[in-house]
XYZ file of C-alpha atoms in Angstrom:
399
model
C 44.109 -16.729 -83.286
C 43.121 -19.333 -80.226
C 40.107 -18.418 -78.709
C 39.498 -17.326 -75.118
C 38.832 -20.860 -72.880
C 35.774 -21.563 -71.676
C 35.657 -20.928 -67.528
C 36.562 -24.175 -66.243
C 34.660 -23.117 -62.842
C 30.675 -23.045 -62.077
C 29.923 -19.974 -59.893
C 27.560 -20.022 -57.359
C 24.530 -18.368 -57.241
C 25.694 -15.618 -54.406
C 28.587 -15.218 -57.111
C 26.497 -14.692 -59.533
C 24.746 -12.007 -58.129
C 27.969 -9.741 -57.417
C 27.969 -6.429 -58.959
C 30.896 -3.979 -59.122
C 30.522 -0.413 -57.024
C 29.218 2.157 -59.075
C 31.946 4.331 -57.504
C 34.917 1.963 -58.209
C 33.770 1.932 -61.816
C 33.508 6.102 -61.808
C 36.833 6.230 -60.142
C 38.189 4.379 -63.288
C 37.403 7.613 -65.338
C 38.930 9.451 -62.993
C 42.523 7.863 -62.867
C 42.753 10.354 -66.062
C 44.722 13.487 -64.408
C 42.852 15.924 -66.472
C 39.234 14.945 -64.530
C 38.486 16.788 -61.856
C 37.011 14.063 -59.452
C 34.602 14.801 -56.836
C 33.475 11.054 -56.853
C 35.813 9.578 -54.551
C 34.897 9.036 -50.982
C 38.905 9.066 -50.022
C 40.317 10.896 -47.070
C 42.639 13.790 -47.801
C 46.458 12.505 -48.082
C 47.412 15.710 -46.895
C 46.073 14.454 -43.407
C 48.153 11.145 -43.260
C 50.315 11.186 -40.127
C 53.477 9.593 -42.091
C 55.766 10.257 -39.820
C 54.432 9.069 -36.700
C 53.035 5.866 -38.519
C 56.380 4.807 -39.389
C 58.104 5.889 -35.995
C 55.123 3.682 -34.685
C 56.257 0.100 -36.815
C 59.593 0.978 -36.124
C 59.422 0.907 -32.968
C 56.937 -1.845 -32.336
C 59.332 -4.261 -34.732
C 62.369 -2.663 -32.892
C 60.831 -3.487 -29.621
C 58.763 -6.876 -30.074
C 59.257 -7.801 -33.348
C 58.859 -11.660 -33.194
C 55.123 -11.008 -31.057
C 54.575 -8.452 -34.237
C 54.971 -10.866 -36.471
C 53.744 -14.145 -35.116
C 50.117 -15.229 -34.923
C 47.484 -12.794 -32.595
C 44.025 -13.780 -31.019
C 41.142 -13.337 -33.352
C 39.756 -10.686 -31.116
C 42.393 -8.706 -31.552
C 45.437 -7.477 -29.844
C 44.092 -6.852 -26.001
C 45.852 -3.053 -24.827
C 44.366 -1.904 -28.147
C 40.424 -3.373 -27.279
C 41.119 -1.666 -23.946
C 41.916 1.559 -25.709
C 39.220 1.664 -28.039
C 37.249 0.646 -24.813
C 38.348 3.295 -22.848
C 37.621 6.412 -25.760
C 34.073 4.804 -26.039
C 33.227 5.018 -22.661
C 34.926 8.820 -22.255
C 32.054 9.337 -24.775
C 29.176 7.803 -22.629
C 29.124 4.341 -23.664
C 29.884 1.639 -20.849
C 31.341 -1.054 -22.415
C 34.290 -3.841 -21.719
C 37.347 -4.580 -23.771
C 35.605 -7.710 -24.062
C 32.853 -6.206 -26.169
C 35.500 -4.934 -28.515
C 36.382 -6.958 -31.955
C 39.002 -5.562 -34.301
C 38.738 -6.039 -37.599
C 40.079 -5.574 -40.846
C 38.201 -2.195 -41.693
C 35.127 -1.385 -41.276
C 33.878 -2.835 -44.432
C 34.837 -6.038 -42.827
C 32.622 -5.431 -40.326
C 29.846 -5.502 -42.328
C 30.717 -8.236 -44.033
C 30.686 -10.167 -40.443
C 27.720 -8.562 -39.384
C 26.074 -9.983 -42.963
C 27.321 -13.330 -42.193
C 25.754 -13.836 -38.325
C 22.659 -12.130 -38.708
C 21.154 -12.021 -42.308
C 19.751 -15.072 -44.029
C 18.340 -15.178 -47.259
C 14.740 -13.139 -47.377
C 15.846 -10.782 -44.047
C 14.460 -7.809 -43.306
C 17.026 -5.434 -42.694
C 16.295 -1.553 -42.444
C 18.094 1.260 -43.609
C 18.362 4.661 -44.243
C 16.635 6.204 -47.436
C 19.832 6.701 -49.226
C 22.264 4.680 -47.215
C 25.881 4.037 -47.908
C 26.506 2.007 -51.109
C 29.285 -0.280 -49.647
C 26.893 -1.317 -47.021
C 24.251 -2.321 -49.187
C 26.659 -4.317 -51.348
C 28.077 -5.927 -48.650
C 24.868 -7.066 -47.183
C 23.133 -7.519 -50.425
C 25.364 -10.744 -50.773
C 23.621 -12.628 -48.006
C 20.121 -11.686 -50.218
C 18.362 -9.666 -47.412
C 15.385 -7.797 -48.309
C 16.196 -4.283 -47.580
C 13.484 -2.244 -46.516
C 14.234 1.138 -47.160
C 13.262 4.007 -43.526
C 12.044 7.630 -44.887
C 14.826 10.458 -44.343
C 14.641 14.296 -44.542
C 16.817 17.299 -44.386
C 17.157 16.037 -40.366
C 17.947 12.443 -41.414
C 16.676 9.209 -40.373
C 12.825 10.253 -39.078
C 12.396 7.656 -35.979
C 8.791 8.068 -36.181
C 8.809 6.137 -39.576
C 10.383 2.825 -38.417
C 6.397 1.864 -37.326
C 5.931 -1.647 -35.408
C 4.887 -3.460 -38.616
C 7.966 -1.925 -40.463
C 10.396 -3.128 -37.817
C 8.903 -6.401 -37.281
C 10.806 -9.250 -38.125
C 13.765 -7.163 -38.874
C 17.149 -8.100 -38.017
C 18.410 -4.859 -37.599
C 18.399 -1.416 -38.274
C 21.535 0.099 -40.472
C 22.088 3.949 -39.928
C 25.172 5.981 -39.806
C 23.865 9.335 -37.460
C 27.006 11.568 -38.015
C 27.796 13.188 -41.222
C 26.246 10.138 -43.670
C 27.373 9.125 -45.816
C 26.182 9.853 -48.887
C 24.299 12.924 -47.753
C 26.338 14.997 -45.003
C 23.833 14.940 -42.437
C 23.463 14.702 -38.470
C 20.735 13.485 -36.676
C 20.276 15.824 -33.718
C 19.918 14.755 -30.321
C 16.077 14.735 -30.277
C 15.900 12.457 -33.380
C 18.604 10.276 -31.648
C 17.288 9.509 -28.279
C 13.802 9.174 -29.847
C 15.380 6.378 -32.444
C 17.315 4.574 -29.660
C 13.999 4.466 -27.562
C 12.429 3.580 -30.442
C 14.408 0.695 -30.959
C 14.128 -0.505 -27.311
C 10.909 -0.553 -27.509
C 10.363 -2.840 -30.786
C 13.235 -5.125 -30.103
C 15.365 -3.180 -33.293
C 19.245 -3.595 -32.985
C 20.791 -0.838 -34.486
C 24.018 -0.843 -36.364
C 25.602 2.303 -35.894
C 28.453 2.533 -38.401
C 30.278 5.743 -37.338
C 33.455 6.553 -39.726
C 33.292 9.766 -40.107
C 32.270 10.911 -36.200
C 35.439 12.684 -35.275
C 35.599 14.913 -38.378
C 33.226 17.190 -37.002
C 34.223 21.074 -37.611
C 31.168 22.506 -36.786
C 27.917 22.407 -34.666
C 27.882 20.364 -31.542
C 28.919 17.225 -30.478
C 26.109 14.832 -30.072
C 26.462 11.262 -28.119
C 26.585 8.190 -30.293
C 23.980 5.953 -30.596
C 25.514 3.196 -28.474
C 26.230 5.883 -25.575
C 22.585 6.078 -25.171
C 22.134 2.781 -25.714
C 21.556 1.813 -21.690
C 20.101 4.775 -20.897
C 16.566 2.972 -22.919
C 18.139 -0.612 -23.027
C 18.415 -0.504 -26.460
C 20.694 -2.804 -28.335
C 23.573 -0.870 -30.441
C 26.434 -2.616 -32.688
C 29.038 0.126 -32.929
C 31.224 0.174 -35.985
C 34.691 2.041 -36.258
C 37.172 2.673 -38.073
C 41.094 4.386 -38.107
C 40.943 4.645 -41.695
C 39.575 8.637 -41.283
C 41.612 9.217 -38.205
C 44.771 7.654 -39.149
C 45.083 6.440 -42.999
C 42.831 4.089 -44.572
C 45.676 2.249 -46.223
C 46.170 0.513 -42.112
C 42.609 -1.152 -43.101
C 42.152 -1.430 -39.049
C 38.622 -1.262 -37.763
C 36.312 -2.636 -34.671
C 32.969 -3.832 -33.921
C 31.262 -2.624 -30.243
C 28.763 -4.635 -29.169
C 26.703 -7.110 -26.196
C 29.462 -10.158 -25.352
C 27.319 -12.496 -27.365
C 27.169 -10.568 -30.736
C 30.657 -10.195 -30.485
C 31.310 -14.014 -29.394
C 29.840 -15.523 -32.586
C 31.129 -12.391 -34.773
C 34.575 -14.064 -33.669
C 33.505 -16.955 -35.018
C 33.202 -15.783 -38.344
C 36.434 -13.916 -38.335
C 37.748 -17.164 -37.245
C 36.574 -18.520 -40.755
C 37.782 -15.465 -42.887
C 40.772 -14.500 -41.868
C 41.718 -15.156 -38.389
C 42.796 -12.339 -37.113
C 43.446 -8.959 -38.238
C 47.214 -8.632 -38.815
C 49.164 -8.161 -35.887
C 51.722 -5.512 -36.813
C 48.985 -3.297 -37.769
C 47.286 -3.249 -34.650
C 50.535 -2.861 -32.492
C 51.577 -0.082 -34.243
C 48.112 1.595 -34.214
C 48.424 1.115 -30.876
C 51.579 2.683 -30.228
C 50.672 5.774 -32.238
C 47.768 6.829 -30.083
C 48.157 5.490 -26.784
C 49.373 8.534 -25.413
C 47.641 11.275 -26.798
C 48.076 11.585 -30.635
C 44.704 11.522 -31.877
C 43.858 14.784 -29.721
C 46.478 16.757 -30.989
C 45.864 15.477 -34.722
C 42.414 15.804 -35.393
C 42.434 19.319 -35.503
C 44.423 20.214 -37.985
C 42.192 17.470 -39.898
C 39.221 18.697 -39.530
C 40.533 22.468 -40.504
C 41.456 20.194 -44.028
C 38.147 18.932 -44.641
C 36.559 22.428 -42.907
C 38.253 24.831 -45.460
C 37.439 22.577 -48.251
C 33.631 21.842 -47.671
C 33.423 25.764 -47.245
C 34.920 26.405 -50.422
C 32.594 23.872 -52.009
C 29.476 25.300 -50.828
C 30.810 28.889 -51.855
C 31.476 27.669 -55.078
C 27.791 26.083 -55.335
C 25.952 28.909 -54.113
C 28.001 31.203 -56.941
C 27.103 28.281 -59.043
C 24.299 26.685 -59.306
C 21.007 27.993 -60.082
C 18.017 28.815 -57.337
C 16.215 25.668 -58.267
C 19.709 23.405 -56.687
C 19.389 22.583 -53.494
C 22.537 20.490 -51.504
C 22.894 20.091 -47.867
C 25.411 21.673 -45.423
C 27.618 19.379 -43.518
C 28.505 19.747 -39.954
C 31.262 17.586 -40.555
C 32.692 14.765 -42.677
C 33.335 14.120 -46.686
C 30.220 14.959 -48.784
C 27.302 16.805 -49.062
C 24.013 16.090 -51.230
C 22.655 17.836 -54.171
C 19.390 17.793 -55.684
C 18.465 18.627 -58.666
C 15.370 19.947 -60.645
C 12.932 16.325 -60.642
C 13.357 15.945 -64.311
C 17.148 16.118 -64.005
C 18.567 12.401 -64.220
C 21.958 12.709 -62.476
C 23.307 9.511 -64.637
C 22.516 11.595 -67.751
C 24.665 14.617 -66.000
C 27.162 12.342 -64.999
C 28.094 11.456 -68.773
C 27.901 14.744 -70.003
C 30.242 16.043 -66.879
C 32.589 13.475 -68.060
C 32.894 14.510 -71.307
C 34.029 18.233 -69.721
C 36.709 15.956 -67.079
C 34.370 16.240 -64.184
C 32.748 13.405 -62.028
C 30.756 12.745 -59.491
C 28.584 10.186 -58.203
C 24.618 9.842 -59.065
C 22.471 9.349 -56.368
C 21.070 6.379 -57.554
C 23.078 3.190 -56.440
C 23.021 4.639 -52.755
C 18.702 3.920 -52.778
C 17.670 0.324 -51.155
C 14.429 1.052 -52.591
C 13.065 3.659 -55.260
C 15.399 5.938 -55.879
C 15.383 9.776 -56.355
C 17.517 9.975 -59.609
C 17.793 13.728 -59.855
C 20.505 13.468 -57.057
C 24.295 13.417 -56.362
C 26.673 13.070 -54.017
C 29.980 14.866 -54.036
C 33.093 14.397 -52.386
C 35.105 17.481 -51.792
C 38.293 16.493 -49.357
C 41.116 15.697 -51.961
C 40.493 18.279 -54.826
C 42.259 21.582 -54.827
C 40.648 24.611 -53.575
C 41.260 26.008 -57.314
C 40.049 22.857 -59.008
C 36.755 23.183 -56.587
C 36.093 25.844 -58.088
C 36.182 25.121 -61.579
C 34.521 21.895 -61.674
C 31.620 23.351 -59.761
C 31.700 26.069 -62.707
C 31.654 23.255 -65.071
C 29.086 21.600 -63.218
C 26.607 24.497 -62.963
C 26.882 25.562 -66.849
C 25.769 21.949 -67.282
C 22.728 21.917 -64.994
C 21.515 25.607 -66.305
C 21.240 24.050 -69.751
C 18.305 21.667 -68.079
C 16.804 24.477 -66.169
């Protein structure tokens, strides 16, 4: 038998360092229809707008095909920055269509961000966990992450001291429903972190995916809607992927003129422009209105489901569990017993078809390995319930 050749290519050192997500390689496992699967971070199907996504291409290609279909700016297609512009400022924020960059996802947003403002050896802070795709996307650029203390509250302003922020290019932090742990900063920790910021010379990033799932508490303003207010400087992320469908991969970038003039640049480089089509038909869907009638029956989805997740723990799980309780969003935090190692758990729930993800690959820094995140918005309300039973026999036999 001829053996395997040799690769004829020599990668390069950034190549070298790539990793695969510890989710995509959990989600692997759970492509076998007997695992219940609370690793995924995917929005519930049941919540895709099908219908008016494909009256929206129609249309669009019915209307102005050939403009659908040709070449677009690389800033994106203009009435759609105006819209974006327009629902950011009915939220506080004043900024310009001009500030507006549409990209391919958020994920490519961080990706751009990665390539304009981290060089090798940056200091970049985030939160203490902090989303995993984040940290793999900027972890290609070989930043030094320095990781901001958290509690049940979130992100704790008063820890991001002037010899922590110095130096730093920015501050990463996601301030509605994070992701991986479910929580909201209030409105207290918020102004204090934007005034915070202002004060140091911090940009934040303020990634915001999950913002309009919220299906309880109060709204709070986003970061970047206080932003003026202290003269702070906020780079607002968003995305259609939890509003619409993911599968559109349409996103945008908020931010001061000359962030977004040399983040254009880079796009310029990658892939030119996010494809046209998409963002005319995006367009067309919620230009008049759809999101707001939507939404709701969304967040009752993801609402009905988190609160049959959190029954199902507290019926459970033993006293010594503790997990946090979103106000909105995906997933919600567990943790364990200290001399619980959630990897160890993970393999063991596996064996019994159950997953989830350990808490460790979402820690810049140290990181607390007796916790886990779980995802509860595409897994029957029946199936909930079982692998939560599954999962608490396993933990009791620690305890």
């Amino acid at each position: 038998m001829d053996q395997p050749l040799e690769p004829v290519c020599v990668f390069s050192q950034r190549a070298q360092q790539l990793t695969s997500s510890a989710i995509r390689e959990i989600l692997k496992v759970t492509e076998r229809p007997e695992v219940i699967s609370f690793a995924g971070g995917l929005p519930a199907p049941s919540g895709f707008p099908v219908e008016v996504v494909r009256a929206a291409f129609d249309k669009v290609l019915a209307d102005n095909g050939r403009a659908a279909l040709q070449y677009g700016p690389t800033e994106g297609y203009a009435p759609l920055r105006k819209w974006v512009a327009e629902d950011l400022n009915r939220a506080g924020a004043k900024v310009t269509p001009d500030q507006i960059l549409i990209v391919s996802g958020s994920q490519q947003a961080l990706d751009l961000l990665g390539k304009v403002l981290i060089d090798e050896g940056s200091k970049v802070l985030v939160e203490d966990p902090s989303y995993l795709g984040a940290l793999q996307s900027f972890s290609l650029y070989q930043p030094k992450f320095v990781p901001v203390a958290t509690d049940e509250g979130g992100l704790i302003p008063e820890a991001i001291t002037p010899e922590l922020a110095a130096g730093a290019r920015f501050l990463y932090a996601l301030p509605n429903f994070q992701n991986p742990t479910g929580r909201t900063l209030t409105l207290e920790r918020r102004k204090a972190l934007v005034q915070r910021a202002a004060q140091l010379g911090l940009p934040i990033v303020e990634d915001d995916p999950y913002g309009e799932l919220r299906y309880a508490g109060e709204p709070q303003p986003g970061l970047l809607a206080l932003a003026s207010e202290y003269g702070a400087n906020v780079i607002r992320l968003g995305t259609f992927s939890k509003v619409l469908a993911p599968g559109l991969r349409l996103g945008y970038i908020a931010a001061h003129r000359s962030i977004i003039d040399k983040l254009v640049q880079a796009k310029q480089a990658t892939d030119l422009h996010t494809p046209t089509l998409t963002q005319m038909a995006v367009y067309e869907a919620v230009k008049d209105g759809f999101l707001e009638e939507h939404l709701p029956t969304v967040r009752e989805i993801y609402r009905v489901q988190g609160r049959c997740m959190l029954d199902a723990l507290a019926q459970e799980l033993p006293d010594t569990v503790k997990w946090t309780v979103p106000e909105g969003g995906m997933f919600l935090w567990v943790t364990l017993p200290e001399h619980i190692d959630s990897t160890k758990l993970l393999a063991q729930a596996i064996e019994h078809n159950v997953a989830f993800v350990p808490g460790k690959p979402f820690y810049a820094g140290k990181p607390q390995t007796n916790t886990l995140r779980l995802s509860f918005v595409t897994v029957p309300e029946d199936k909930i319930r079982s692998g939560i039973a599954i999962l608490g026999k396993l933990i009791k036999q620690y305890v």
